[in-house]
mmCIF file of C-alpha atoms in Angstrom:
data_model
loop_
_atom_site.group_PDB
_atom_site.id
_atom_site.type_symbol
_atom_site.label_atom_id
_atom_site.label_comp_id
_atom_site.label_asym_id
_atom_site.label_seq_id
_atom_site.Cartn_x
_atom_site.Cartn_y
_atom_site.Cartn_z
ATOM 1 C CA UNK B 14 64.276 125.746 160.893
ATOM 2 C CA UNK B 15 63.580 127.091 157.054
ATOM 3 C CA UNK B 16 60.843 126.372 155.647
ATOM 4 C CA UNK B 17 60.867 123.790 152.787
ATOM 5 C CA UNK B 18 60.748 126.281 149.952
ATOM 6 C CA UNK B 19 63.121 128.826 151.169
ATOM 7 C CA UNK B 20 65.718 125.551 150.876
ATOM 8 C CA UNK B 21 64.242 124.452 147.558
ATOM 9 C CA UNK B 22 65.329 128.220 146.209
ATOM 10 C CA UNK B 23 68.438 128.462 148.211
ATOM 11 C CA UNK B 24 69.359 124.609 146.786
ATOM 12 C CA UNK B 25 68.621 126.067 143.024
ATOM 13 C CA UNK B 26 70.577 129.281 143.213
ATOM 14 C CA UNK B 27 73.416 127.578 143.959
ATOM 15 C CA UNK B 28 72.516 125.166 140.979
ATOM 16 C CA UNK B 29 72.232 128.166 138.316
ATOM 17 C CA UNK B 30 75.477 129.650 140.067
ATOM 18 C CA UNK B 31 77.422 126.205 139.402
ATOM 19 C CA UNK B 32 76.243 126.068 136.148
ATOM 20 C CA UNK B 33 77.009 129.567 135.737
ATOM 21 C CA UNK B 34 80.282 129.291 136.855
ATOM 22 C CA UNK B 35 80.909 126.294 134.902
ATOM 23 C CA UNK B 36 79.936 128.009 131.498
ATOM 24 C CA UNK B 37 82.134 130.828 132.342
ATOM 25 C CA UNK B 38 84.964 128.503 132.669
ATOM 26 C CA UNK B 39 84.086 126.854 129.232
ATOM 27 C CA UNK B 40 83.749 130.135 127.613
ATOM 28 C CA UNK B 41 87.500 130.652 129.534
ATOM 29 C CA UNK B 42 89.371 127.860 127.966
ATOM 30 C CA UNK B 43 87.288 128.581 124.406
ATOM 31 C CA UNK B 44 89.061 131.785 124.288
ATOM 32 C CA UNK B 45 92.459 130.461 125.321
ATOM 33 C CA UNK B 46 92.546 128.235 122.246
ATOM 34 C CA UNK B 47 95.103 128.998 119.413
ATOM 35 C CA UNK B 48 92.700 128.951 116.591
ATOM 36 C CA UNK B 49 94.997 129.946 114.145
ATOM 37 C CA UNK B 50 97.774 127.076 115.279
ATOM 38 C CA UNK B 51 95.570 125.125 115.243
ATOM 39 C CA UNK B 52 94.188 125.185 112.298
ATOM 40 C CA UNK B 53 97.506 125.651 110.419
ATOM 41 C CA UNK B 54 98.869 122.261 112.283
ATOM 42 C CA UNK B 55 96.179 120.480 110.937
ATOM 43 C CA UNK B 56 96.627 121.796 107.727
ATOM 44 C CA UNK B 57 100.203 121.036 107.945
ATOM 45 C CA UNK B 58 99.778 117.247 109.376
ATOM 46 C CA UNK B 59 97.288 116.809 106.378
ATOM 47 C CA UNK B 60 100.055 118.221 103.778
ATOM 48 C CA UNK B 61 102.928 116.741 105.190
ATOM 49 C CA UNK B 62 101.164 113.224 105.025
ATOM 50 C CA UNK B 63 99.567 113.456 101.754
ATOM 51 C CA UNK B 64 103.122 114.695 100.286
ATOM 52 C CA UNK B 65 105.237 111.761 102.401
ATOM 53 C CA UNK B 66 102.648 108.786 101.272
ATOM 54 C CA UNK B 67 101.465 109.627 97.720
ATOM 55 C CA UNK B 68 105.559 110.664 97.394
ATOM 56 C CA UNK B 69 106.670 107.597 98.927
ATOM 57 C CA UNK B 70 104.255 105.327 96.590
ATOM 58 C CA UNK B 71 105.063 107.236 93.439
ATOM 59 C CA UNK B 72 108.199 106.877 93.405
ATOM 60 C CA UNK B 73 108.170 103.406 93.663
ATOM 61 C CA UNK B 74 105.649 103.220 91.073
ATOM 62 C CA UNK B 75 108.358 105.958 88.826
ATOM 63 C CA UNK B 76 111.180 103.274 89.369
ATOM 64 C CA UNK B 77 108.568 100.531 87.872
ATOM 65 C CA UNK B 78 108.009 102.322 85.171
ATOM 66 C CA UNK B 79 111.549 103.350 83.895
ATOM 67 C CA UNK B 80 113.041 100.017 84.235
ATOM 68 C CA UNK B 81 109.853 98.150 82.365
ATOM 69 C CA UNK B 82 109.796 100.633 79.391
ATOM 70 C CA UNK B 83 112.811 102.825 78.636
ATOM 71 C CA UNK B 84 115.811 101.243 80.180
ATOM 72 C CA UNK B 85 116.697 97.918 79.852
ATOM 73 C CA UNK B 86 120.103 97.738 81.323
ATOM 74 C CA UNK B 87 120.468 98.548 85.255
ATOM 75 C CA UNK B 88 123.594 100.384 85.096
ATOM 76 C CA UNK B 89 122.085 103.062 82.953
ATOM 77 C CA UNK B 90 119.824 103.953 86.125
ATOM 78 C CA UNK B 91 121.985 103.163 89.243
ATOM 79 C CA UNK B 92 122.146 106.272 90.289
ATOM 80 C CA UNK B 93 118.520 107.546 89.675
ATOM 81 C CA UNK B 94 117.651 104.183 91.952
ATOM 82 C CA UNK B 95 119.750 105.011 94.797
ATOM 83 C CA UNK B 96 118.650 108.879 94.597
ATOM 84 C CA UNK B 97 115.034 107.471 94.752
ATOM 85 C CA UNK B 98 115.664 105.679 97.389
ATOM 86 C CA UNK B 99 117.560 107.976 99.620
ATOM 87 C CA UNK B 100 114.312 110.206 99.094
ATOM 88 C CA UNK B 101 112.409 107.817 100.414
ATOM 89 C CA UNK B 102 114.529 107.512 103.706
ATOM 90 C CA UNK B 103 114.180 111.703 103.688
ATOM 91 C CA UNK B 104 110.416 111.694 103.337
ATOM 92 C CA UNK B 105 110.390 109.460 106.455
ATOM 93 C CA UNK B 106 112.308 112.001 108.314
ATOM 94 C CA UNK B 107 110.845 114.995 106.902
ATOM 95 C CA UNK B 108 107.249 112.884 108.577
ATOM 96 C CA UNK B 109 108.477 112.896 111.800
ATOM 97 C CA UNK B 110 110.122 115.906 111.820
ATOM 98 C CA UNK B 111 106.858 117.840 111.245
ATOM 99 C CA UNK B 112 104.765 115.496 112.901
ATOM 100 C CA UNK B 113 107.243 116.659 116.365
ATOM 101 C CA UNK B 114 107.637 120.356 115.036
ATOM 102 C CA UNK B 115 103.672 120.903 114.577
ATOM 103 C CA UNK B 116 102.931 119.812 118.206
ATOM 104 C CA UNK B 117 105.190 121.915 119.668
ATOM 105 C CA UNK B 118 104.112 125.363 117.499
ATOM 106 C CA UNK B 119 100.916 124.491 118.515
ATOM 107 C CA UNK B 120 101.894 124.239 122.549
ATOM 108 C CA UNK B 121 103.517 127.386 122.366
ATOM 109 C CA UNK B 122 100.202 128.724 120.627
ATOM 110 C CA UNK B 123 98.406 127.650 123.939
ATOM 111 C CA UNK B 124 101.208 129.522 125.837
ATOM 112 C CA UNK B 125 101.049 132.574 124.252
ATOM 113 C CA UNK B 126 97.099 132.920 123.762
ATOM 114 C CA UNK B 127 96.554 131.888 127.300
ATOM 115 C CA UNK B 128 99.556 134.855 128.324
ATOM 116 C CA UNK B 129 97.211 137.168 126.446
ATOM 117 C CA UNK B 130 93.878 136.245 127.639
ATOM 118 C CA UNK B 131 95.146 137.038 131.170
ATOM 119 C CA UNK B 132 94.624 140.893 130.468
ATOM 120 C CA UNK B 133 94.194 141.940 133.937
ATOM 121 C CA UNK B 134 96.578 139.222 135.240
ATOM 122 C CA UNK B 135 100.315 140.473 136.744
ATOM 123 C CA UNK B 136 102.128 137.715 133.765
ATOM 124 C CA UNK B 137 105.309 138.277 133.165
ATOM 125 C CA UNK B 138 107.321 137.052 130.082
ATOM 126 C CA UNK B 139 111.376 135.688 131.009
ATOM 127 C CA UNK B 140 114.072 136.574 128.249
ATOM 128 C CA UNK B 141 114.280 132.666 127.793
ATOM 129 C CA UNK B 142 111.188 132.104 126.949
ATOM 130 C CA UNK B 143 111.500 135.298 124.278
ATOM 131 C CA UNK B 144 114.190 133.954 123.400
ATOM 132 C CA UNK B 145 112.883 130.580 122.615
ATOM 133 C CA UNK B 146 109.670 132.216 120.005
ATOM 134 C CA UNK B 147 112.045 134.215 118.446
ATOM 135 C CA UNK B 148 113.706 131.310 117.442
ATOM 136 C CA UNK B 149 110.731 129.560 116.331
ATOM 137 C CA UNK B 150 109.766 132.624 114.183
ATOM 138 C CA UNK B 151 112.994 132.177 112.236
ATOM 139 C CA UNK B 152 112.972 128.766 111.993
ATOM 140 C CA UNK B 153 109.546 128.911 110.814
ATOM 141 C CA UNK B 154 110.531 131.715 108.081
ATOM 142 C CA UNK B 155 113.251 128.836 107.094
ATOM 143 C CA UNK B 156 111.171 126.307 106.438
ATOM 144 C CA UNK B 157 108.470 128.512 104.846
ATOM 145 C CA UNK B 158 111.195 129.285 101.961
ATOM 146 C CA UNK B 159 112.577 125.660 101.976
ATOM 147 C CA UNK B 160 108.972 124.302 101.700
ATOM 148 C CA UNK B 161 108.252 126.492 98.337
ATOM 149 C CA UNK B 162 111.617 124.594 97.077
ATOM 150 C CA UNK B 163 110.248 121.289 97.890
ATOM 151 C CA UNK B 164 106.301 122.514 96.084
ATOM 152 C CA UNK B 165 108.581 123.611 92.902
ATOM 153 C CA UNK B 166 110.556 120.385 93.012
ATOM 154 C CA UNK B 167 107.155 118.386 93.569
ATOM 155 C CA UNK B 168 105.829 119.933 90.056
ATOM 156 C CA UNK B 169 108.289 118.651 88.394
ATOM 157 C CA UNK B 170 107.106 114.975 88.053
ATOM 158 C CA UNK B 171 103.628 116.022 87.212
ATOM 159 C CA UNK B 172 104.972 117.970 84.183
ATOM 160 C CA UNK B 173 106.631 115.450 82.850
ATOM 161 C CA UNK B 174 103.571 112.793 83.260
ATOM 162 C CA UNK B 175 102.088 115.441 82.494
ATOM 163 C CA UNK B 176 103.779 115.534 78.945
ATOM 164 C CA UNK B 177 103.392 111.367 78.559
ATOM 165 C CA UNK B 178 99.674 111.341 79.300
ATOM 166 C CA UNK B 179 98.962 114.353 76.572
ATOM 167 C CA UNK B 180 101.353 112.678 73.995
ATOM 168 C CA UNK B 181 98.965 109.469 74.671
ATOM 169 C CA UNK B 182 95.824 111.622 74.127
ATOM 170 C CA UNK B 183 97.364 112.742 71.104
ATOM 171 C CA UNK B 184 97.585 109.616 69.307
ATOM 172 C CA UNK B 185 93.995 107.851 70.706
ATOM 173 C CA UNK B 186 92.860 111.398 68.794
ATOM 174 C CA UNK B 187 94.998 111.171 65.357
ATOM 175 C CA UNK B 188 92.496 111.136 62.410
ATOM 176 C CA UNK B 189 93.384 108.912 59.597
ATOM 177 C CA UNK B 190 93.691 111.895 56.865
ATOM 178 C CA UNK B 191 97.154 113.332 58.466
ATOM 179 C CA UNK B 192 100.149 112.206 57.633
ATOM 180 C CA UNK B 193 101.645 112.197 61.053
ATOM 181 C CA UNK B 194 100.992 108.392 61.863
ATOM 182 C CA UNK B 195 101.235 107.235 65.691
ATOM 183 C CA UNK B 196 105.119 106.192 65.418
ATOM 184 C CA UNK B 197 106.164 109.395 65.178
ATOM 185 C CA UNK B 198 105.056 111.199 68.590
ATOM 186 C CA UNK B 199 107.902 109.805 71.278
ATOM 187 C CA UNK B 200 108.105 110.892 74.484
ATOM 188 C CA UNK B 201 111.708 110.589 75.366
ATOM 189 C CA UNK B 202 112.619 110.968 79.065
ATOM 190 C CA UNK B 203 116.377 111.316 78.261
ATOM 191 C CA UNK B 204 116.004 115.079 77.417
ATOM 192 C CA UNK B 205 115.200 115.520 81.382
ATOM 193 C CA UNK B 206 117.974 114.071 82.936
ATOM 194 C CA UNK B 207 116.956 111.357 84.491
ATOM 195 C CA UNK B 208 118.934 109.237 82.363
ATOM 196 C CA UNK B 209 122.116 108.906 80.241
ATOM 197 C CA UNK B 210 121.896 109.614 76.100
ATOM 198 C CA UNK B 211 123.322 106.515 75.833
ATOM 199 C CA UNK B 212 120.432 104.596 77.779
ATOM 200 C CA UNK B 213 118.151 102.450 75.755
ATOM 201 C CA UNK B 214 115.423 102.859 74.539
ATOM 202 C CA UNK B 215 115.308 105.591 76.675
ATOM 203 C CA UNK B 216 111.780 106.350 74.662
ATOM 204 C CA UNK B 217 108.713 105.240 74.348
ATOM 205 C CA UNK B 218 106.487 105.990 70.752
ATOM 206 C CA UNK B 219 102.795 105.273 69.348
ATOM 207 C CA UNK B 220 101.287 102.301 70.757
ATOM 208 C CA UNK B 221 104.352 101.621 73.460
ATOM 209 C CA UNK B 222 103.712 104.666 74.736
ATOM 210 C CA UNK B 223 99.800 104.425 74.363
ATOM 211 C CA UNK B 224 100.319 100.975 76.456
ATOM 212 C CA UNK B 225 102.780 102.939 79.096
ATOM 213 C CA UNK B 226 99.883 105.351 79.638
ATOM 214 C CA UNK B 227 97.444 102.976 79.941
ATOM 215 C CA UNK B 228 99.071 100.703 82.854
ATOM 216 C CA UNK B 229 98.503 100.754 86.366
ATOM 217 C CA UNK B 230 101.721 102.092 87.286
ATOM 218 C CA UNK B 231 101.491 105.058 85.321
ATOM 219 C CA UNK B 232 98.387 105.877 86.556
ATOM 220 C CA UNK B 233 98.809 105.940 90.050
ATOM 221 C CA UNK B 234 102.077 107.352 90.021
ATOM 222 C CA UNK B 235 100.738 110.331 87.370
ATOM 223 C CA UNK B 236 98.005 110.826 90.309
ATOM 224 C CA UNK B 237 99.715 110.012 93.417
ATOM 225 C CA UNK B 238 102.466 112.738 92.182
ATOM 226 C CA UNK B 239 99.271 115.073 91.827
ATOM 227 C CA UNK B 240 98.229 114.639 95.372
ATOM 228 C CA UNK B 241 101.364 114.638 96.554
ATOM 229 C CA UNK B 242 102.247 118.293 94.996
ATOM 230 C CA UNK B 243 98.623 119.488 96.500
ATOM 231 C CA UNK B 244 100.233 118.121 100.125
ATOM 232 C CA UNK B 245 103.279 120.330 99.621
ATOM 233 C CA UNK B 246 101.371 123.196 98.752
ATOM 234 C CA UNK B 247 99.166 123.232 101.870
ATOM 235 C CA UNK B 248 101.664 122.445 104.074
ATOM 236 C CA UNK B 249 103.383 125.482 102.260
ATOM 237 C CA UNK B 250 99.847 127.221 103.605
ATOM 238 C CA UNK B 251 100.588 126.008 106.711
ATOM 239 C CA UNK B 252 103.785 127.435 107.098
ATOM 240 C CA UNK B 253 102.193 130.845 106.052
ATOM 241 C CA UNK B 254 99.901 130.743 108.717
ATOM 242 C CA UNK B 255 102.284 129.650 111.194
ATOM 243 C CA UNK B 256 104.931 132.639 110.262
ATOM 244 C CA UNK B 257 102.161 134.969 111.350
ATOM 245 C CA UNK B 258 100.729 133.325 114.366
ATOM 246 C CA UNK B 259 104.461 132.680 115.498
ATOM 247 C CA UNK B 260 105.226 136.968 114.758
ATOM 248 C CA UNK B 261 102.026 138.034 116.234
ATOM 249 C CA UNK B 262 102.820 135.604 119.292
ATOM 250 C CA UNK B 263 106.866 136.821 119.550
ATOM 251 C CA UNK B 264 105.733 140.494 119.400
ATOM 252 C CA UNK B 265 102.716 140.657 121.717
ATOM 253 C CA UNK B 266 105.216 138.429 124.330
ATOM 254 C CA UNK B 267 108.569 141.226 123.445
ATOM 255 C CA UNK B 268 105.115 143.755 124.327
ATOM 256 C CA UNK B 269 104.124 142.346 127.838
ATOM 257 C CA UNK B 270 107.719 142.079 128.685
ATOM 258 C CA UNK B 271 107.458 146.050 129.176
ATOM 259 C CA UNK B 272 107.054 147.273 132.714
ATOM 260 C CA UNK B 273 105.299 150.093 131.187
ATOM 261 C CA UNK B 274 102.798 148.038 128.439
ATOM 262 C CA UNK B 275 99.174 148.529 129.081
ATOM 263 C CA UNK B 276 97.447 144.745 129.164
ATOM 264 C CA UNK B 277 93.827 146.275 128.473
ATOM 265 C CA UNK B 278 93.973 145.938 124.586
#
């Protein structure tokens, strides 16, 4: 029989080795995560639902607004109602479509990163699967583009707020030596568009406008659009980071699909 302390050491070398073994297989799956996926699809979770909810809210708020102060009759904006409201339908889509499309660049992150840890591994790419990042690599580069549309067209709002909220500031800072009295700066939202010429009032001056600025729903929906434009641009970031990830990922797989590629990089 063994003595006592010959089992106490053999009993704690295969402890350490255990442990050992167990830290090495931490260290494993530590390396095998897709930092850069990962850190784009939070980004672009975070963007997409900033740019969905303040959107979704502010627009509301936007259709408050232009029916309380600078058109009275309904049939002047019909159409900028049902336009509002079709975006609101679209921002739910464009919520789940990301919410779907972010999960699965971030499983083929996993894929790929784990492909390349295996360096001394015989892993072998198909022409499916090849196929299938290449196609996520373009359709990434599509959305990239479409996604700098949608940050443009998200400024747009906040310039014209934009515009109301200075006009306001203007008049609470008029001194009583000009001539310019409070009457005369008008912001009229008929020169963007929005509206018909022959909507009324279809602008709001001195203290109506003063009063506009000073409501609730101007003030969430000037910073709700604000947020909402600062969601579109990171999940514009996103997209960036995901175009390269997605390359670096097609190209390193098109690589180890090479019967004559060297795996010790």
């Amino acid at each position: 029989m063994k003595p006592a302390m010959e089992t106490a050491a053999e009993e704690t070398t295969e402890q350490s080795q255990e442990k050992k073994g167990c830290f090495e297989c931490c260290i494993k799956c530590l390396g095998g995560v897709p930092y850069a996926s990962l850190v784009a699809t939070i980004l672009c979770f975070s963007g997409v639902a900033l740019f969905c909810g303040c959107g979704h809210v502010a627009l509301t708020g936007t259709v408050a607004i232009l029916e309380q102060h600078f058109s009275s009759n309904p049939s002047d904006h019909v159409l900028l109602t049902e336009v509002i409201q079709l975006m609101q339908y679209v921002i739910y889509g464009i919520a789940s479509f990301f919410f779907l499309y972010g999960i699965i660049l971030l499983a083929e992150g996993f894929y790929t990163t784990s492909a390349v840890k295996e360096l001394h591994s015989e892993f072998k790419t198909t022409a499916c699967g090849r196929c299938i990042s290449g196609m996520f690599v373009f359709l990434t580069y599509i959305l990239g583009v479409a996604w700098l549309g949608v940050f443009g067209f998200s400024a747009i709002p906040v310039f014209m707020f934009y515009n109301m909220w200075s006009s306001c500031e203007v008049i609470k800072a008029l001194p009583t030596n000009l001539t310019t009295t409070a009457d005369q700066i008008c912001v009229d939202i008929r020169q963007f568009g929005i509206i018909p010429w022959n909507a009324l009032p279809g602008k709001a001056c001195g203290q109506a406008l003063e009063q506009i600025c000073n409501s609730n729903e101007f003030y969430m929906s000037y910073h709700l659009f604000i947020v909402a434009c600062a969601g579109a641009g990171a999940t514009v970031i996103a997209l960036l980071i995901y175009m390269m990830a997605t390359t670096y990922n097609f190209a390193v797989l098109k690589f180890k699909s090479r019967e004559d590629c060297c795996t010790k990089f």
